[in-house]
Amino acid sequence: MAATILVVEDEEPILNLVVAYLKADGFVVHTARDGESALMLAQTLRPDLVVLDLLLPGMDGLEICRRLQHDGGPYVLMLTARAEEVDKVVGLSVGADDYLTKPFSPRELIARVKAILRRRRHMSAPFPSESALLTFRDLQIDVARREVQRRGVPVTLTAREFDLLYTLAATPGRVFTREQLLERVWGHDFDGVDRVVDVHISLLRRKLEDDPTEPTLIQTVRGVGYKFTG
């Protein structure tokens, strides 16, 4: 079944170009030109992926992305006219899965979309050898449902935060380098910066640790990377 994609872009020439290439590649495509319309359509359509412009009138792409991720949400490819690393890291930290800087080639857009959808299929189901329920002290990870509870209270994670937590928690005590986490969680074809791993680790600690500055669940291994201690 063809994936459903919602394109959120207020510049008509870019919108038309993106839609034409996505449809030509067999995707089911819907469009929105502002944040409110995008959120309403996303709730109704439940798209597999949203191609989202960062700079929109009214609500900007960062806020839209943040709201989309509240309920697990679709995967997001963000479009931006900026190329600064800090903007990329901020965008990825609120749930975007990849970034594409304008001007971009339509072929590159299609390649990024397909890469994200491949990663989703890989990460959205538990590995057959793993338990469907991981429990560590007051933390419970329901792999099949992609839900997390701490002390019986649901913890809202973005899709990427869940994937990162599951990767670490599936093998407690194992040390992962940033490069290994990028490859396992974001995919080997992710053209991103390794700082995004640090950003997501920080976000997880804020949601899971009593004191994020003194973490006990996800620990830093100086000069190497991170490990889950449970």
GROMACS .gro file of C-alpha atoms in nm:
model
  230
    1MET     CA    1   0.000   0.000   0.000
    2ALA     CA    2   0.135   0.343  -0.096
    3ALA     CA    3   0.248   0.564   0.191
    4THR     CA    4   0.045   0.877   0.265
    5ILE     CA    5   0.241   1.202   0.280
    6LEU     CA    6   0.125   1.545   0.396
    7VAL     CA    7   0.315   1.837   0.242
    8VAL     CA    8   0.304   2.161   0.444
    9GLU     CA    9   0.442   2.450   0.239
   10ASP     CA   10   0.319   2.804   0.176
   11GLU     CA   11   0.528   2.877  -0.134
   12GLU     CA   12   0.318   2.758  -0.426
   13PRO     CA   13   0.602   2.680  -0.674
   14ILE     CA   14   0.781   2.462  -0.417
   15LEU     CA   15   0.453   2.301  -0.307
   16ASN     CA   16   0.361   2.211  -0.663
   17LEU     CA   17   0.707   2.073  -0.737
   18VAL     CA   18   0.717   1.855  -0.426
   19VAL     CA   19   0.365   1.724  -0.482
   20ALA     CA   20   0.432   1.643  -0.848
   21TYR     CA   21   0.744   1.439  -0.774
   22LEU     CA   22   0.590   1.254  -0.479
   23LYS     CA   23   0.282   1.161  -0.681
   24ALA     CA   24   0.498   1.052  -0.975
   25ASP     CA   25   0.674   0.813  -0.739
   26GLY     CA   26   0.344   0.659  -0.631
   27PHE     CA   27   0.281   0.828  -0.296
   28VAL     CA   28  -0.064   0.945  -0.183
   29VAL     CA   29  -0.020   1.319  -0.125
   30HIS     CA   30  -0.222   1.581   0.065
   31THR     CA   31  -0.131   1.945   0.117
   32ALA     CA   32  -0.162   2.227   0.370
   33ARG     CA   33  -0.035   2.586   0.359
   34ASP     CA   34  -0.036   2.674   0.730
   35GLY     CA   35   0.005   2.517   1.070
   36GLU     CA   36  -0.357   2.497   1.179
   37SER     CA   37  -0.463   2.324   0.857
   38ALA     CA   38  -0.165   2.090   0.882
   39LEU     CA   39  -0.251   1.979   1.234
   40MET     CA   40  -0.617   1.922   1.146
   41LEU     CA   41  -0.527   1.717   0.838
   42ALA     CA   42  -0.264   1.519   1.027
   43GLN     CA   43  -0.522   1.423   1.289
   44THR     CA   44  -0.770   1.317   1.023
   45LEU     CA   45  -0.540   1.151   0.769
   46ARG     CA   46  -0.279   0.997   1.002
   47PRO     CA   47  -0.010   1.033   0.733
   48ASP     CA   48   0.300   0.817   0.734
   49LEU     CA   49   0.523   1.119   0.684
   50VAL     CA   50   0.497   1.499   0.680
   51VAL     CA   51   0.715   1.715   0.456
   52LEU     CA   52   0.719   2.033   0.662
   53ASP     CA   53   0.850   2.380   0.580
   54LEU     CA   54   1.025   2.544   0.876
   55LEU     CA   55   0.922   2.902   0.797
   56LEU     CA   56   0.545   2.927   0.769
   57PRO     CA   57   0.306   3.215   0.835
   58GLY     CA   58   0.173   3.208   1.191
   59MET     CA   59   0.271   2.883   1.360
   60ASP     CA   60   0.623   2.786   1.248
   61GLY     CA   61   0.748   2.442   1.155
   62LEU     CA   62   0.914   2.377   1.490
   63GLU     CA   63   0.588   2.425   1.680
   64ILE     CA   64   0.396   2.215   1.428
   65CYS     CA   65   0.653   1.937   1.458
   66ARG     CA   66   0.639   1.952   1.837
   67ARG     CA   67   0.260   1.918   1.835
   68LEU     CA   68   0.264   1.638   1.580
   69GLN     CA   69   0.485   1.432   1.810
   70HIS     CA   70   0.258   1.447   2.116
   71ASP     CA   71   0.078   1.126   2.020
   72GLY     CA   72   0.370   0.942   1.864
   73GLY     CA   73   0.291   1.122   1.540
   74PRO     CA   74   0.415   1.079   1.184
   75TYR     CA   75   0.774   1.099   1.078
   76VAL     CA   76   0.882   1.444   0.962
   77LEU     CA   77   1.115   1.569   0.688
   78MET     CA   78   1.176   1.937   0.751
   79LEU     CA   79   1.246   2.187   0.471
   80THR     CA   80   1.439   2.503   0.549
   81ALA     CA   81   1.619   2.790   0.380
   82ARG     CA   82   1.876   2.787   0.663
   83ALA     CA   83   2.182   2.566   0.673
   84GLU     CA   84   2.319   2.643   1.020
   85GLU     CA   85   2.392   2.336   1.232
   86VAL     CA   86   2.213   2.482   1.535
   87ASP     CA   87   1.887   2.507   1.337
   88LYS     CA   88   1.924   2.147   1.228
   89VAL     CA   89   1.981   2.024   1.582
   90VAL     CA   90   1.686   2.225   1.717
   91GLY     CA   91   1.459   2.088   1.444
   92LEU     CA   92   1.566   1.731   1.507
   93SER     CA   93   1.527   1.776   1.883
   94VAL     CA   94   1.153   1.846   1.850
   95GLY     CA   95   1.093   1.529   1.651
   96ALA     CA   96   1.200   1.590   1.291
   97ASP     CA   97   1.365   1.286   1.136
   98ASP     CA   98   1.568   1.458   0.867
   99TYR     CA   99   1.642   1.800   0.725
  100LEU     CA  100   1.661   1.923   0.367
  101THR     CA  101   1.796   2.269   0.288
  102LYS     CA  102   1.649   2.478   0.006
  103PRO     CA  103   1.718   2.478  -0.281
  104PHE     CA  104   1.711   2.100  -0.310
  105SER     CA  105   1.687   1.856  -0.596
  106PRO     CA  106   1.356   1.667  -0.629
  107ARG     CA  107   1.553   1.342  -0.653
  108GLU     CA  108   1.719   1.415  -0.320
  109LEU     CA  109   1.377   1.482  -0.167
  110ILE     CA  110   1.244   1.146  -0.289
  111ALA     CA  111   1.557   0.969  -0.164
  112ARG     CA  112   1.520   1.123   0.184
  113VAL     CA  113   1.149   1.037   0.201
  114LYS     CA  114   1.216   0.674   0.108
  115ALA     CA  115   1.502   0.651   0.357
  116ILE     CA  116   1.280   0.772   0.641
  117LEU     CA  117   1.002   0.529   0.550
  118ARG     CA  118   1.252   0.241   0.536
  119ARG     CA  119   1.378   0.331   0.883
  120ARG     CA  120   1.021   0.346   1.011
  121ARG     CA  121   0.948  -0.007   0.894
  122HIS     CA  122   1.269  -0.126   1.056
  123MET     CA  123   1.219   0.042   1.392
  124SER     CA  124   0.839   0.035   1.433
  125ALA     CA  125   0.826  -0.334   1.529
  126PRO     CA  126   1.013  -0.515   1.805
  127PHE     CA  127   1.286  -0.757   1.714
  128PRO     CA  128   1.145  -1.112   1.733
  129SER     CA  129   1.406  -1.218   1.989
  130GLU     CA  130   1.320  -0.938   2.231
  131SER     CA  131   1.056  -0.941   2.503
  132ALA     CA  132   0.751  -0.730   2.429
  133LEU     CA  133   0.784  -0.578   2.777
  134LEU     CA  134   1.103  -0.439   2.932
  135THR     CA  135   1.098  -0.350   3.301
  136PHE     CA  136   1.370  -0.166   3.493
  137ARG     CA  137   1.294  -0.060   3.851
  138ASP     CA  138   1.015   0.200   3.808
  139LEU     CA  139   1.042   0.214   3.428
  140GLN     CA  140   0.834  -0.004   3.195
  141ILE     CA  141   0.882  -0.014   2.817
  142ASP     CA  142   0.606  -0.179   2.616
  143VAL     CA  143   0.788  -0.250   2.291
  144ALA     CA  144   0.488  -0.381   2.099
  145ARG     CA  145   0.273  -0.079   2.186
  146ARG     CA  146   0.567   0.164   2.178
  147GLU     CA  147   0.458   0.299   2.516
  148VAL     CA  148   0.662   0.395   2.822
  149GLN     CA  149   0.549   0.430   3.183
  150ARG     CA  150   0.741   0.552   3.485
  151ARG     CA  151   0.597   0.474   3.825
  152GLY     CA  152   0.274   0.383   3.648
  153VAL     CA  153   0.246   0.721   3.475
  154PRO     CA  154   0.264   0.735   3.092
  155VAL     CA  155   0.568   0.915   2.952
  156THR     CA  156   0.516   1.090   2.619
  157LEU     CA  157   0.807   1.027   2.382
  158THR     CA  158   0.854   1.117   2.020
  159ALA     CA  159   0.902   0.828   1.779
  160ARG     CA  160   1.274   0.897   1.763
  161GLU     CA  161   1.308   0.922   2.142
  162PHE     CA  162   1.138   0.585   2.179
  163ASP     CA  163   1.364   0.425   1.918
  164LEU     CA  164   1.672   0.560   2.096
  165LEU     CA  165   1.551   0.444   2.439
  166TYR     CA  166   1.464   0.098   2.307
  167THR     CA  167   1.803   0.062   2.137
  168LEU     CA  168   1.982   0.137   2.464
  169ALA     CA  169   1.746  -0.053   2.697
  170ALA     CA  170   1.736  -0.371   2.485
  171THR     CA  171   2.097  -0.443   2.587
  172PRO     CA  172   2.154  -0.294   2.935
  173GLY     CA  173   2.516  -0.221   3.015
  174ARG     CA  174   2.630  -0.218   2.655
  175VAL     CA  175   2.816   0.099   2.557
  176PHE     CA  176   2.709   0.257   2.227
  177THR     CA  177   2.913   0.520   2.048
  178ARG     CA  178   2.732   0.817   1.896
  179GLU     CA  179   2.807   0.679   1.551
  180GLN     CA  180   2.650   0.343   1.641
  181LEU     CA  181   2.337   0.514   1.773
  182LEU     CA  182   2.311   0.730   1.462
  183GLU     CA  183   2.331   0.421   1.244
  184ARG     CA  184   2.088   0.212   1.447
  185VAL     CA  185   1.828   0.480   1.522
  186TRP     CA  186   1.856   0.732   1.240
  187GLY     CA  187   1.981   0.491   0.972
  188HIS     CA  188   2.314   0.453   0.797
  189ASP     CA  189   2.204   0.694   0.524
  190PHE     CA  190   2.119   0.974   0.769
  191ASP     CA  191   2.312   1.284   0.665
  192GLY     CA  192   2.306   1.445   1.007
  193VAL     CA  193   2.532   1.565   1.286
  194ASP     CA  194   2.626   1.348   1.583
  195ARG     CA  195   2.522   1.628   1.821
  196VAL     CA  196   2.165   1.522   1.756
  197VAL     CA  197   2.233   1.209   1.965
  198ASP     CA  198   2.338   1.427   2.260
  199VAL     CA  199   2.025   1.640   2.219
  200HIS     CA  200   1.795   1.337   2.224
  201ILE     CA  201   1.976   1.182   2.520
  202SER     CA  202   1.925   1.509   2.707
  203LEU     CA  203   1.554   1.509   2.620
  204LEU     CA  204   1.515   1.150   2.739
  205ARG     CA  205   1.686   1.228   3.067
  206ARG     CA  206   1.450   1.518   3.131
  207LYS     CA  207   1.154   1.283   3.092
  208LEU     CA  208   1.292   0.976   3.270
  209GLU     CA  209   1.539   1.085   3.537
  210ASP     CA  210   1.469   1.230   3.882
  211ASP     CA  211   1.769   1.458   3.832
  212PRO     CA  212   1.873   1.491   3.465
  213THR     CA  213   2.207   1.639   3.574
  214GLU     CA  214   2.284   1.320   3.772
  215PRO     CA  215   2.138   1.047   3.549
  216THR     CA  216   2.105   0.691   3.676
  217LEU     CA  217   1.928   0.527   3.380
  218ILE     CA  218   2.118   0.659   3.078
  219GLN     CA  219   2.480   0.721   3.164
  220THR     CA  220   2.758   0.890   2.971
  221VAL     CA  221   3.072   0.689   2.911
  222ARG     CA  222   3.329   0.963   2.877
  223GLY     CA  223   3.507   0.966   2.543
  224VAL     CA  224   3.293   0.682   2.407
  225GLY     CA  225   2.917   0.733   2.419
  226TYR     CA  226   2.622   0.615   2.627
  227LYS     CA  227   2.486   0.309   2.807
  228PHE     CA  228   2.159   0.213   2.975
  229THR     CA  229   2.200   0.088   3.331
  230GLY     CA  230   1.837   0.026   3.420
   0.00000   0.00000   0.00000
